[in-house]
């Protein structure tokens, strides 16, 4: 028995937020003091570090569960399945539904229940639940789906990653320019075909690292203290990722019994262009081999960091030949890898 992704779908919001749109923001240091640089300099430095030139924000009337529903519809259509035959719907996110111009997170009912309702699935044995695992949430959802199918508890699962980070960012924080909105979805099934999930690796580092990402007050000290936003210690996250993600990727690949030279694509969570390039460099250094050309697809330059949605969205784009210089052929071995709040890391080796 093998477990394969038989359908993919993504929803990329149409609203484009370019870097120039941040020139009129009032950016402040963490202590509320003014930054000794113009916004143009701040934005140019930001782009040089992250690679982000623009990102996507969803329309005001749509929420994260709506985006997840749109992506799920496409994945179901792509897999050519009856949605009533889905055994599990696993929805990875971080903040639930956050309506436009509000700061309150809404997770009752769960986003998975909302999406199942929108899909008009009647079958009560289709179990729907949410997964909070930071940015690696979609990858972890795939790992859980694998476990359900392998144990005999399910034959078909829908795994979704959806987020509207634009609604939980502090506009006075330079890090707000990183985040974006989007959703990606996949159908996983038991199959007799060759390939599918070969191995996985996952871990949670919490002893010292739990609060590298957290909810905190605005950099604008004059705003109410009961209003909080997504915050991160970028330097610590960068160092953590460079140390731990390549190791997790290597353990995962070694457990698959696949040679590094047979890996065709590496899909890394789109958090920071420079960080992803450094992770890839350290990964290949562990095998004392050069990095192949066009091994790592990137979407962060135009889509920003949509957290749990980055990898399934990127995979959907490459699978459908919508990313220049990148494509997949049957039998290709690929790696999914992610890092995020927790601090959590995970990786999957997969034969397409």
mmCIF file of C-alpha atoms in Angstrom, residues 4-10 71 75 90-94 129-146 157-163 182-188 197 202 267-269 306-316 334-339 344 346-348 350:
data_model
loop_
_atom_site.group_PDB
_atom_site.id
_atom_site.type_symbol
_atom_site.label_atom_id
_atom_site.label_comp_id
_atom_site.label_asym_id
_atom_site.label_seq_id
_atom_site.Cartn_x
_atom_site.Cartn_y
_atom_site.Cartn_z
ATOM 1 C CA UNK A 4 -0.130 9.511 -2.701
ATOM 2 C CA UNK A 5 -1.324 13.045 -3.324
ATOM 3 C CA UNK A 6 -3.996 12.574 -5.996
ATOM 4 C CA UNK A 7 -5.307 16.124 -6.214
ATOM 5 C CA UNK A 8 -4.119 19.651 -5.488
ATOM 6 C CA UNK A 9 -5.675 23.089 -5.435
ATOM 7 C CA UNK A 10 -4.746 26.571 -4.311
ATOM 8 C CA UNK A 71 -8.580 25.563 -2.531
ATOM 9 C CA UNK A 75 -8.236 19.747 -5.053
ATOM 10 C CA UNK A 90 -7.503 18.400 8.354
ATOM 11 C CA UNK A 91 -7.135 22.181 8.261
ATOM 12 C CA UNK A 92 -3.861 23.789 9.302
ATOM 13 C CA UNK A 93 -3.956 27.466 10.280
ATOM 14 C CA UNK A 94 -2.761 29.734 13.078
ATOM 15 C CA UNK A 129 -10.626 19.102 12.727
ATOM 16 C CA UNK A 130 -8.106 21.942 12.931
ATOM 17 C CA UNK A 131 -4.360 21.620 13.341
ATOM 18 C CA UNK A 132 -2.263 24.311 15.063
ATOM 19 C CA UNK A 133 1.400 23.651 14.331
ATOM 20 C CA UNK A 134 2.730 26.975 13.119
ATOM 21 C CA UNK A 135 3.962 27.318 9.544
ATOM 22 C CA UNK A 136 4.732 23.551 9.255
ATOM 23 C CA UNK A 137 1.003 22.837 9.764
ATOM 24 C CA UNK A 138 0.194 21.609 6.254
ATOM 25 C CA UNK A 139 3.216 19.270 6.211
ATOM 26 C CA UNK A 140 2.180 17.947 9.635
ATOM 27 C CA UNK A 141 -1.373 17.471 8.362
ATOM 28 C CA UNK A 142 -0.016 15.318 5.529
ATOM 29 C CA UNK A 143 1.979 13.285 8.064
ATOM 30 C CA UNK A 144 -1.168 12.751 10.149
ATOM 31 C CA UNK A 145 -3.174 11.796 7.052
ATOM 32 C CA UNK A 146 -0.481 9.251 6.245
ATOM 33 C CA UNK A 157 -8.021 12.598 3.413
ATOM 34 C CA UNK A 158 -8.253 16.283 2.532
ATOM 35 C CA UNK A 159 -5.412 18.378 3.992
ATOM 36 C CA UNK A 160 -5.648 22.171 3.786
ATOM 37 C CA UNK A 161 -3.362 25.027 4.782
ATOM 38 C CA UNK A 162 -5.066 28.433 4.925
ATOM 39 C CA UNK A 163 -4.165 31.777 6.477
ATOM 40 C CA UNK A 182 -3.512 32.311 0.707
ATOM 41 C CA UNK A 183 -4.606 28.676 0.824
ATOM 42 C CA UNK A 184 -3.487 25.325 -0.557
ATOM 43 C CA UNK A 185 -5.181 21.927 -0.421
ATOM 44 C CA UNK A 186 -4.363 18.320 -1.245
ATOM 45 C CA UNK A 187 -6.195 15.009 -1.454
ATOM 46 C CA UNK A 188 -4.242 12.012 -0.116
ATOM 47 C CA UNK A 197 5.130 9.293 0.820
ATOM 48 C CA UNK A 202 8.996 15.908 12.636
ATOM 49 C CA UNK A 267 9.916 22.575 -1.507
ATOM 50 C CA UNK A 268 10.843 24.656 1.556
ATOM 51 C CA UNK A 269 8.397 26.853 3.474
ATOM 52 C CA UNK A 306 1.367 32.838 3.809
ATOM 53 C CA UNK A 307 2.510 30.427 6.541
ATOM 54 C CA UNK A 308 0.782 27.019 6.245
ATOM 55 C CA UNK A 309 -0.287 27.831 2.682
ATOM 56 C CA UNK A 310 3.167 28.390 1.169
ATOM 57 C CA UNK A 311 4.187 24.782 0.447
ATOM 58 C CA UNK A 312 0.844 23.408 -0.855
ATOM 59 C CA UNK A 313 0.383 26.540 -2.975
ATOM 60 C CA UNK A 314 3.918 26.280 -4.359
ATOM 61 C CA UNK A 315 3.484 22.548 -5.039
ATOM 62 C CA UNK A 316 0.222 23.205 -6.874
ATOM 63 C CA UNK A 334 10.915 15.599 -3.922
ATOM 64 C CA UNK A 335 11.261 16.894 -0.382
ATOM 65 C CA UNK A 336 8.824 19.062 1.565
ATOM 66 C CA UNK A 337 10.329 20.867 4.581
ATOM 67 C CA UNK A 338 9.089 23.535 6.953
ATOM 68 C CA UNK A 339 9.863 25.426 10.144
ATOM 69 C CA UNK A 344 8.344 23.073 15.025
ATOM 70 C CA UNK A 346 9.197 18.690 9.718
ATOM 71 C CA UNK A 347 10.040 17.127 6.379
ATOM 72 C CA UNK A 348 8.581 14.581 3.948
ATOM 73 C CA UNK A 350 7.882 11.942 -1.587
#
